Coordinates of C-alpha atoms in Angstrom, one line a residue:
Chain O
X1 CA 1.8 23.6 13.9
X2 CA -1.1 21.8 12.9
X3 CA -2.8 19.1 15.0
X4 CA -1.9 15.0 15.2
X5 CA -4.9 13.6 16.0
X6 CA -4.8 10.5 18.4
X7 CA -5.8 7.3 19.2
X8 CA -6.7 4.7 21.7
X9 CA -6.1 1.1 20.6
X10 CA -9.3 -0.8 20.1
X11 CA -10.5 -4.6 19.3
X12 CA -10.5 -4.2 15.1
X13 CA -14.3 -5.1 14.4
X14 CA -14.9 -8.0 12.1
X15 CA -16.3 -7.3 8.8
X16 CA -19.9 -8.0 8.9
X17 CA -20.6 -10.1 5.4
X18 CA -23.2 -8.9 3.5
X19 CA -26.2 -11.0 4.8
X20 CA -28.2 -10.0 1.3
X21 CA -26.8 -12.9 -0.6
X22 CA -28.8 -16.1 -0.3
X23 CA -27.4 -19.7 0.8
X24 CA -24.7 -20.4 3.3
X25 CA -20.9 -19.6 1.8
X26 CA -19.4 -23.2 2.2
X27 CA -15.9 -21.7 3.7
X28 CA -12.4 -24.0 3.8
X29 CA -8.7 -23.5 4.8
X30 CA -5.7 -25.5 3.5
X31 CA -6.2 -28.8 4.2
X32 CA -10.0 -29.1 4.6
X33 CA -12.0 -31.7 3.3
X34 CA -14.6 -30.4 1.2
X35 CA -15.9 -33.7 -0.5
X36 CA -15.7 -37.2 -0.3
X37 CA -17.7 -37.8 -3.2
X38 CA -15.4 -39.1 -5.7
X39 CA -17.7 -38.1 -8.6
X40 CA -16.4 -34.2 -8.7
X41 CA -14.1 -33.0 -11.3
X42 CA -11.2 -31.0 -9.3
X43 CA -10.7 -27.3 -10.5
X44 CA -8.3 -25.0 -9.2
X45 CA -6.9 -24.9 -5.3
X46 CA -7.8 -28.2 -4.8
X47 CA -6.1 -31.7 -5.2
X48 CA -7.1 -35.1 -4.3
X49 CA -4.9 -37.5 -1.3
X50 CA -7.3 -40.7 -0.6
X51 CA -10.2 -40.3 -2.3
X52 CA -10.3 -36.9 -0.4
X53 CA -11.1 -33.9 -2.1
X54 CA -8.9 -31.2 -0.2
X55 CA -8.8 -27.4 -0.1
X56 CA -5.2 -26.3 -0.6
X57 CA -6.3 -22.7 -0.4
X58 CA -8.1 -20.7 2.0
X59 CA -11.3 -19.5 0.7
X60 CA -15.1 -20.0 -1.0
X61 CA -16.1 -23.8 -2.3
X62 CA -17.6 -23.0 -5.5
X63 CA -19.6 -25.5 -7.3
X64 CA -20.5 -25.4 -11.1
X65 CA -22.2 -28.8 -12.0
X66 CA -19.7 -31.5 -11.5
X67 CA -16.5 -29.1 -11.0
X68 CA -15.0 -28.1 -7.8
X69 CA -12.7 -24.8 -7.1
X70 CA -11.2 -23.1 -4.3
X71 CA -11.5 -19.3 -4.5
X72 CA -9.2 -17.9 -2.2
X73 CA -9.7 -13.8 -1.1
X74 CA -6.0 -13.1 -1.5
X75 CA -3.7 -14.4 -3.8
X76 CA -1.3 -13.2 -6.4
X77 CA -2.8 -12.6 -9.9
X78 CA -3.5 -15.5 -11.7
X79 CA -3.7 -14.8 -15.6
X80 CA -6.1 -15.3 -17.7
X81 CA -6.1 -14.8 -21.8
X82 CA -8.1 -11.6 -22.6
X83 CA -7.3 -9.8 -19.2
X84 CA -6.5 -5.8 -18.9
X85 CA -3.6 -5.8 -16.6
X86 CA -1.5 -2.8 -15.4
X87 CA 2.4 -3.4 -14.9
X88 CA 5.4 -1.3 -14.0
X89 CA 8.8 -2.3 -15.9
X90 CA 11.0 -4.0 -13.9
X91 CA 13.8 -5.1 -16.3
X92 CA 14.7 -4.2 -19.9
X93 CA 15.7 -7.3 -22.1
X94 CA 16.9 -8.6 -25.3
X95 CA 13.6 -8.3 -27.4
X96 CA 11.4 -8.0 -24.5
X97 CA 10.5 -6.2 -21.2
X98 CA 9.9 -7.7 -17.8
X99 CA 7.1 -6.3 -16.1
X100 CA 5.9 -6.7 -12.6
X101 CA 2.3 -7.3 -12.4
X102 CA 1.4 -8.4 -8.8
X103 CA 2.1 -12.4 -9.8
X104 CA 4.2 -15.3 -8.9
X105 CA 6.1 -14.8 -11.9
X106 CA 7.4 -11.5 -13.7
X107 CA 5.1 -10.9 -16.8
X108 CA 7.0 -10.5 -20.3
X109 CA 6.1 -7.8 -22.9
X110 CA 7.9 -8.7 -26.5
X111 CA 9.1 -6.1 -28.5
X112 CA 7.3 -7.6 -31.2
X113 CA 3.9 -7.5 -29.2
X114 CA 4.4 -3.8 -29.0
X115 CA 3.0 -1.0 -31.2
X116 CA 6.0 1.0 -33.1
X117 CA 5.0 4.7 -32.9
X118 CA 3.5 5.9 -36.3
X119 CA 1.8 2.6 -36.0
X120 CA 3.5 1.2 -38.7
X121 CA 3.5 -2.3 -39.6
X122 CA 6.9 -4.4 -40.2
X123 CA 9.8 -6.6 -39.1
X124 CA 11.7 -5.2 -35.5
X125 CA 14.9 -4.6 -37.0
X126 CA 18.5 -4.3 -34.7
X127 CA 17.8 -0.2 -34.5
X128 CA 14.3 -1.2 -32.6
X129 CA 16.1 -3.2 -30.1
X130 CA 18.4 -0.9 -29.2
X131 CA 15.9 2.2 -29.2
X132 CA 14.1 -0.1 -26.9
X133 CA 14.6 1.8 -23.8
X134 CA 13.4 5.0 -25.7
X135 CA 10.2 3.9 -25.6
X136 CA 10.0 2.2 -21.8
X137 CA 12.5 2.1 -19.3
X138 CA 12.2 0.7 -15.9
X139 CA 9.7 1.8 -13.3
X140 CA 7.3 3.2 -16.6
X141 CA 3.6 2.1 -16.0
X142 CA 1.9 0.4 -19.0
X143 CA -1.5 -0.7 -19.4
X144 CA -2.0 -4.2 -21.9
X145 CA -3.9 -7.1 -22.4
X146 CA -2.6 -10.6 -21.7
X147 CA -2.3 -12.8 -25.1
X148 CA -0.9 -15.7 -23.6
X149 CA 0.0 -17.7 -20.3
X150 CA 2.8 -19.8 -20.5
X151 CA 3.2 -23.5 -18.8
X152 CA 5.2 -22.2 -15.9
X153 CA 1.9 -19.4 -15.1
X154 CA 4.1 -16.6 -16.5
X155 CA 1.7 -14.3 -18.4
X156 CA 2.7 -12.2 -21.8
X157 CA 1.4 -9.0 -22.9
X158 CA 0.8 -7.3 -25.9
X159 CA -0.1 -3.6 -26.1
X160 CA -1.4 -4.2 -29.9
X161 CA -4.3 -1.3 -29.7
X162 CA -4.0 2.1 -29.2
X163 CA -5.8 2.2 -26.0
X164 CA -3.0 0.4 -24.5
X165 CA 0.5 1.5 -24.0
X166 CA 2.4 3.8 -21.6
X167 CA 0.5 5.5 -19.0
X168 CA 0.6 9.4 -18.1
X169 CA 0.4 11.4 -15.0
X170 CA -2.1 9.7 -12.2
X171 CA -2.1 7.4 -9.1
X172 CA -1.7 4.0 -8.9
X173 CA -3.7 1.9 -6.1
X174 CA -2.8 -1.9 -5.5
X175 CA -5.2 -4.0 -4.0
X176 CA -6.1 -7.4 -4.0
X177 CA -6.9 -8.9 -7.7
X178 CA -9.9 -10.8 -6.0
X179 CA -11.8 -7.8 -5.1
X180 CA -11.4 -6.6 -9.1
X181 CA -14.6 -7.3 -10.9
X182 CA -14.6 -9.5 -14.0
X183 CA -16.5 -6.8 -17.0
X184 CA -16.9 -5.9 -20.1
X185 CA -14.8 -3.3 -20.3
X186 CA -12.4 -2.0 -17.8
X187 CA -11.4 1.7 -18.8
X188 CA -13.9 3.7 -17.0
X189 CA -14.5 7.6 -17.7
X190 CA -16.3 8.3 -14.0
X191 CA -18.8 11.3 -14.6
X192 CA -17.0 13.0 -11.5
X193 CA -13.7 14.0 -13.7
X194 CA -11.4 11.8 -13.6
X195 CA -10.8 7.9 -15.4
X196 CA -10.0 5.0 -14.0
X197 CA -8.4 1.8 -15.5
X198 CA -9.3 -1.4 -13.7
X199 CA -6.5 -4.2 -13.9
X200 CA -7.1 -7.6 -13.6
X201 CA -4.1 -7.7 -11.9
X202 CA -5.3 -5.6 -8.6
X203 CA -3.3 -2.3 -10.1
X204 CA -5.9 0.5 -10.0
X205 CA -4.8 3.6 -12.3
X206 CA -6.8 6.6 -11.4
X207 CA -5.7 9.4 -14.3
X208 CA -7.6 12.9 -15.4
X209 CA -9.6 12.5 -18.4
X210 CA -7.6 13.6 -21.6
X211 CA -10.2 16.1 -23.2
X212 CA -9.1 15.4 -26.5
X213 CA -9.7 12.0 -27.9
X214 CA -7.0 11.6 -31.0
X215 CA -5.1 9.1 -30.4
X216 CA -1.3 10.2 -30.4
X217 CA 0.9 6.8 -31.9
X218 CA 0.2 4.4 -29.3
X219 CA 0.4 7.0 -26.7
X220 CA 4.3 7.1 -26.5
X221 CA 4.1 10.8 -25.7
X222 CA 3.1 11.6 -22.3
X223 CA 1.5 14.9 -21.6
X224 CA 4.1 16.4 -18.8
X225 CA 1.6 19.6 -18.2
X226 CA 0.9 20.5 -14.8
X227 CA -3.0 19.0 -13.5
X228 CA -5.3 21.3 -12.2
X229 CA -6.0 21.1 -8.5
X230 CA -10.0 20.0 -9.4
X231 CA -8.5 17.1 -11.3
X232 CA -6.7 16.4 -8.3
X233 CA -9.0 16.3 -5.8
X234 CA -11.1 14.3 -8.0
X235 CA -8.4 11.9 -8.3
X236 CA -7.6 12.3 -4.6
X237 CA -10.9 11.7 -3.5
X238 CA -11.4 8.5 -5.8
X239 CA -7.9 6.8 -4.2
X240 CA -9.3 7.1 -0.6
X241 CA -12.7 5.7 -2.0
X242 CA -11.2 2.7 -3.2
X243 CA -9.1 2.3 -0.3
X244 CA -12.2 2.0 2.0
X245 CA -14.2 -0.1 -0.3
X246 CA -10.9 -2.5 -0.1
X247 CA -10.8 -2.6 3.5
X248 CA -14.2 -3.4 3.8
X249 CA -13.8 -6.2 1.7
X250 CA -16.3 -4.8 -1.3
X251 CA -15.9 -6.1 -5.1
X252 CA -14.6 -3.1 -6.8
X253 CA -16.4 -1.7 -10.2
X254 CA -17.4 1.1 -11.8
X255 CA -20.8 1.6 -9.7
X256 CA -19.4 0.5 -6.7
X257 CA -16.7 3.3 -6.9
X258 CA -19.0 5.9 -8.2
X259 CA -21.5 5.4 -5.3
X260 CA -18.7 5.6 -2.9
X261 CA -17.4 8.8 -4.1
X262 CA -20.5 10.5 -4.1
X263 CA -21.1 9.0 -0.9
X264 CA -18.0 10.9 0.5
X265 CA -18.6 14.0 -0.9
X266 CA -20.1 15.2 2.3
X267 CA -16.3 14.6 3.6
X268 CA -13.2 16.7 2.8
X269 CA -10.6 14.0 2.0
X270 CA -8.5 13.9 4.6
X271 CA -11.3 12.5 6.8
X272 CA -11.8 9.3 4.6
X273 CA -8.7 7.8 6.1
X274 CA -10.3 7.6 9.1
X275 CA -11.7 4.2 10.0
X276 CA -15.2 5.3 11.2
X277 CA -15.8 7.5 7.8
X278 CA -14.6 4.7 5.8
X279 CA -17.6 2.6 7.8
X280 CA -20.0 4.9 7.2
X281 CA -19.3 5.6 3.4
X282 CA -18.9 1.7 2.7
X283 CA -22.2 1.3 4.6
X284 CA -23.9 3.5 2.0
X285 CA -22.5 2.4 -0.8
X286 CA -23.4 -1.1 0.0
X287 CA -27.4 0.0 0.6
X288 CA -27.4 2.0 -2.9
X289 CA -25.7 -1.2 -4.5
X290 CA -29.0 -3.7 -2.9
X291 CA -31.3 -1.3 -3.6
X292 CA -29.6 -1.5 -6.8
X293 CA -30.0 -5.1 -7.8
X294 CA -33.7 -4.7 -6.5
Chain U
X1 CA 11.4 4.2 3.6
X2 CA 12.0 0.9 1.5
X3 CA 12.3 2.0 -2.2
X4 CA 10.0 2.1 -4.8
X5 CA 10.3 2.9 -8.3
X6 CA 8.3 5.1 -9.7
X7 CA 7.6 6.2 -13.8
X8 CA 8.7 9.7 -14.4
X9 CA 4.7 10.9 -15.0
X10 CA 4.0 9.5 -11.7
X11 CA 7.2 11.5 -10.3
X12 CA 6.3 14.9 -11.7
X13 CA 2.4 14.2 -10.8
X14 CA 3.6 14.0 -6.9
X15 CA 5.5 17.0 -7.1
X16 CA 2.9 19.3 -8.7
X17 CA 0.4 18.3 -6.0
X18 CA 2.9 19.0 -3.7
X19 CA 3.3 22.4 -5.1
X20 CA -0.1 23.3 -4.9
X21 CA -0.4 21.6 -1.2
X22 CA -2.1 18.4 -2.0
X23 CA -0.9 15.1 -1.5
X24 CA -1.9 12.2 -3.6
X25 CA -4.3 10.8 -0.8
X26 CA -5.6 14.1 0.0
X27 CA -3.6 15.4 3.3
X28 CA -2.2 19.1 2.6
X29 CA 1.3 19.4 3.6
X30 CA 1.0 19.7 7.3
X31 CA -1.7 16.9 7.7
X32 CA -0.4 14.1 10.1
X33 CA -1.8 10.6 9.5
X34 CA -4.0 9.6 12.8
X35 CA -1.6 8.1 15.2
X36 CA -2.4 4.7 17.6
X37 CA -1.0 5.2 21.3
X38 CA -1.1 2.7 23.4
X39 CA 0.7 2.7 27.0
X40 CA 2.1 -0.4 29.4
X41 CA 2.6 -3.1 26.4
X42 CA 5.6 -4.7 27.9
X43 CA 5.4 -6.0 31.3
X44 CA 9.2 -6.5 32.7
X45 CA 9.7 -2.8 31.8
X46 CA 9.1 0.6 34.6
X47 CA 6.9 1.9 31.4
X48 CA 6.9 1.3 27.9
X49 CA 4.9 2.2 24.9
X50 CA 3.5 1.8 21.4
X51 CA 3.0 4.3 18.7
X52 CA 1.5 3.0 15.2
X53 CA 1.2 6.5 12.7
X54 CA 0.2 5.0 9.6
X55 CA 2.8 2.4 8.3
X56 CA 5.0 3.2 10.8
X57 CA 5.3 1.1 14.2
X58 CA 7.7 1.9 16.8
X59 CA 7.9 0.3 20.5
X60 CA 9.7 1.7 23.2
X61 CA 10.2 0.4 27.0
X62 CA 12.0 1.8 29.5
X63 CA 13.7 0.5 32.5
X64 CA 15.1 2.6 35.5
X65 CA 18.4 1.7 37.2
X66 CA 20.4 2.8 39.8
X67 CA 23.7 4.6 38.9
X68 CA 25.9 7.0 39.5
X69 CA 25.3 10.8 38.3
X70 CA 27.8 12.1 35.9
X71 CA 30.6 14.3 36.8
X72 CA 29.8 17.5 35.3
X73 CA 26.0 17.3 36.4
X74 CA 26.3 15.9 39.9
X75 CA 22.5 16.7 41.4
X76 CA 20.9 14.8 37.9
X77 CA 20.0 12.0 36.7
X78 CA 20.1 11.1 33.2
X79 CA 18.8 9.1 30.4
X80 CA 20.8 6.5 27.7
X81 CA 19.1 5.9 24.2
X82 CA 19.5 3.0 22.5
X83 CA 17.5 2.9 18.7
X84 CA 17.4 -0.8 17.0
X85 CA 16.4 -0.8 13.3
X86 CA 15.3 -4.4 13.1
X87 CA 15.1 -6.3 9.9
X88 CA 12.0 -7.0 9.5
X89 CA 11.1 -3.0 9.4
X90 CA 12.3 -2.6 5.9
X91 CA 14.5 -5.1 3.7
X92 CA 17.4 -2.1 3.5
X93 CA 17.9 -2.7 7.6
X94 CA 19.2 -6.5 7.3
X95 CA 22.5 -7.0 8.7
X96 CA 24.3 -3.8 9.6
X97 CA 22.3 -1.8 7.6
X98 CA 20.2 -0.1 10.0
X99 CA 23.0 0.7 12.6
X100 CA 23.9 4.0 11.5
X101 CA 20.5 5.1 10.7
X102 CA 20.3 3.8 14.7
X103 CA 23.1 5.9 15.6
X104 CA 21.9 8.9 14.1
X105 CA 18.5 8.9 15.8
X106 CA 19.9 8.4 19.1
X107 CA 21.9 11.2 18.6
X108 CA 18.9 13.3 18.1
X109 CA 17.4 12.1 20.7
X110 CA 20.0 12.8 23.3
X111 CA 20.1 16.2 22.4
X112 CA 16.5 16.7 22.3
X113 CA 16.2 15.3 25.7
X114 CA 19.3 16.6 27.5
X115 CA 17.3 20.4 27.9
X116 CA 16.1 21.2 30.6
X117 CA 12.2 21.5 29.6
X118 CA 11.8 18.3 28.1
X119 CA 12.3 16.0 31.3
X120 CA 13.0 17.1 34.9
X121 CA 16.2 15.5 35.5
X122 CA 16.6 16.6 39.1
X123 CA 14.0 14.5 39.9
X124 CA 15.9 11.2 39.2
X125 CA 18.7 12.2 41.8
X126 CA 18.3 10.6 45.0
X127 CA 21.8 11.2 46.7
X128 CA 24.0 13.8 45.3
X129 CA 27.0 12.9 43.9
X130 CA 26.5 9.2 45.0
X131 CA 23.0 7.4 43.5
X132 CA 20.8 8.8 41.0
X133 CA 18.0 7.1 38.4
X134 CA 19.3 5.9 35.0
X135 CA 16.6 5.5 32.7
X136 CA 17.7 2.7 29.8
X137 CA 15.2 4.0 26.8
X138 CA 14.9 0.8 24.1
X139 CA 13.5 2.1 20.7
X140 CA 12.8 -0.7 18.4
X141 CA 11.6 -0.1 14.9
X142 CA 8.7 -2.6 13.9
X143 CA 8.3 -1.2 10.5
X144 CA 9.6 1.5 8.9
X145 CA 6.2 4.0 6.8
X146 CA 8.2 7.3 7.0
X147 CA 8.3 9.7 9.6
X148 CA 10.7 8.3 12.5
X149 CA 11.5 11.0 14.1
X150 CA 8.4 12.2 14.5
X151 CA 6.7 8.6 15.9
X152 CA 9.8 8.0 17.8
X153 CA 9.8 11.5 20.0
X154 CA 5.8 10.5 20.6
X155 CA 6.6 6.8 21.5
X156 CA 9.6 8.5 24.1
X157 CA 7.6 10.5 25.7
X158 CA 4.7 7.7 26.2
X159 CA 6.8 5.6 27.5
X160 CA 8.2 8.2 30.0
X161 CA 4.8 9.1 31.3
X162 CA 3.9 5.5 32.0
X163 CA 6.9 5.1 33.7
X164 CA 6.0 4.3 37.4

């Protein structure tokens, strides 16, 4: 019979900001004033009611020259051309799959958008469509990059590389798509063992490094093969990272995670769940990240 | 216990780990998430209780009446249970959904309580045959993370030991 631990109720501490960063953070809820200056440009979660700039969002003013914008901390994903976002299936269409990616709005993947296995190169015939769900069926996890946001805010995808497509065994975290760093890249192979594809989106796909680096049509094929239990671990250990880094409110990116899971390696990872672990790991993690930037 | 679709990778990830006792966040198969207690959240109650083990939230209050004892056990009191699955614990409870998920815990729960080692029902008899304790146990499901049985029995008993 193994032990519950428990727990007295106590007063949640606030999140102490980081007091590195210079200048005051100029912070607004809906229906703030921010400027009566009529000589700003609005930008976005703003609008304008007499001669009043107003915050329609809760979050950071930022200021870039003569534009205004609201950044709010949580929000649904807002796309952008040129994102990496991570999506589960939702629906399968016509020509096209509906994919759930964490915004207002389902995302759309068009057949034509998506790689034919054999990466061959010609029109989507009637035997495509209806071999559709051969290739992705509902609750399937694909990674893609946004080509194009429609008027409405609904995004579409296109998988047209092989380094996008259908994703294998791993675990997926969701978090915030404000705490996802903006990079160069997004697929990360972490020296610890395991990879880790940052969405745009706020889907985090933690997955054990493939050893072999042929690419397999697309990746249609997913390896069904057992993981080892070190993969595991690794990948176990990496989830709970992220976890604390989000409830500590901590941008998320490859150094940030990597410092945070050797941070916990002192820990088994079980114990990271617990609140004053996750404290103590964050707290490191944000001393090696200043120390850092120099 | 809301549903969530998973891909078939993600499925047969799960259940290897499983296999080899390790869960996707880490916990072998016997590891309990750390539960919250917290006693005496409901004022117009004789004792009441709240349990939070991970996403699950369960609040129980109790309230002691005067009754009569039941026929069969005349020197007893005894306990009623009454489980409500509210709707904003998981979308599948709205309307009538939750009722027979209700039903079925209560159940449980009479039968784990009416032994004779869980609580001393003797105690709650103050006249035999004529007036005896009734204690009215309330279970209300905040939100439903897995695991009811388990949060529910803790949240019971809480509330029974704060009981005054």
């Amino acid at each position: 019979m193994a032990a519950v631990s428990m727990r007295l109720p106590v007063a949640r501490k606030t999140v102490v900001p980081a007091a590195s960063r210079g200048g005051e953070k100029h912070l607004v809820a809906p229906g703030d004033t921010i400027t009566t200056d009529t000589g700003y440009m609005r930008g976005h979660g703003t609008y304008v009611e007499d001669e009043k700039l107003i915050a329609s969002v809760a979050g950071v003013v930022e200021r870039v020259n003569k534009l205004v914008c609201v950044r709010a901390l949580k929000t649904r994903y807002n796309g952008e051309v040129g994102d990496i976002v991570v999506g589960r299936i939702t629906e399968v269409q016509q020509k096209r799959w509906k994919v759930e990616t964490n915004s207002r709005l389902d995302s759309v993947l068009l057949l034509s958008s998506m790689n034919l296995p054999g990466g061959e190169l010609r029109r989507r015939s009637a035997e495509d469509e209806l071999a559709m769900r051969d290739y992705l069926q509902e609750g399937d996890l694909i990674s893609a990059e946004v080509q194009s946001v429609f008027s409405d805010g609904a995004v579409s995808l296109h998988t047209r590389s092989l380094k996008y497509g259908k994703l294998g065994q791993g675990v997926l975290v969701q978090v915030s798509p404000s705490l996802v760093k903006r990079q160069k890249t997004h697929f990360h192979d972490l020296p610890c063992g395991a990879s880790v594809i940052l969405g745009n989106n706020g889907f985090i796909w933690i997955y054990p490094t493939a050893e072999q680096k042929d690419e397999e049509a697309g990746g249609f094929t997913t390896n069904l093969e057992p993981v080892p239990l070190s993969d595991r671990e690794v990948i176990s250990r990496l989830r709970n990272c992220i976890l604390a880094l989000v409830t500590q409110k901590l941008m998320l990116f490859d150094t940030s995670i990597l410092y945070c899971y050797e941070a916990s390696l002192p820990h088994q990872i079980k114990d990271i769940l617990k609140p004053e672990v996750m404290e103590e790991i964050v707290l490191e993690t944000r001393q090696r990240l200043l120390d850092l930037e120099g | 216990m809301a549903s969530v679709v998973l891909s078939e990778a993600e499925k047969l990830y799960i259940v290897h780990g499983v296999q080899e006792d390790l869960r996707t966040d880490g916990r072998g198969c016997e590891d309990y998430r750390f539960a919250e207690v917290e006693t005496g959240v409901v004022s117009n109650t004789s004792g009441s209780a709240r349990v939070k083990l991970g996403h699950t939230d369960i609040l129980v209050g109790v309230k002691a009446e005067m009754g009569t004892p039941k026929l069969e056990k005349p020197d007893e009191g005894y306990l009623e249970f009454f489980v409500d699955c509210s709707a904003n614990a998981t979308p599948e409870f709205e309307g009538r959904g939750g009722e027979e998920l209700g039903m079925e815990i209560a159940n449980t729960l009479y039968r784990v309580f009416s032994s004779e080692n869980t609580v001393d029902l003797k105690s709650l008899c103050i006249n035999r045959r004529e007036h005896c304790w009734v204690l009215y146990v309330d279970v209300l499901l905040l939100e439903c993370g897995g695991n009811l049985f388990d949060t529910i029995s803790i949240a019971v008993k809480a509330a029974l030991f704060n009981t005054r």
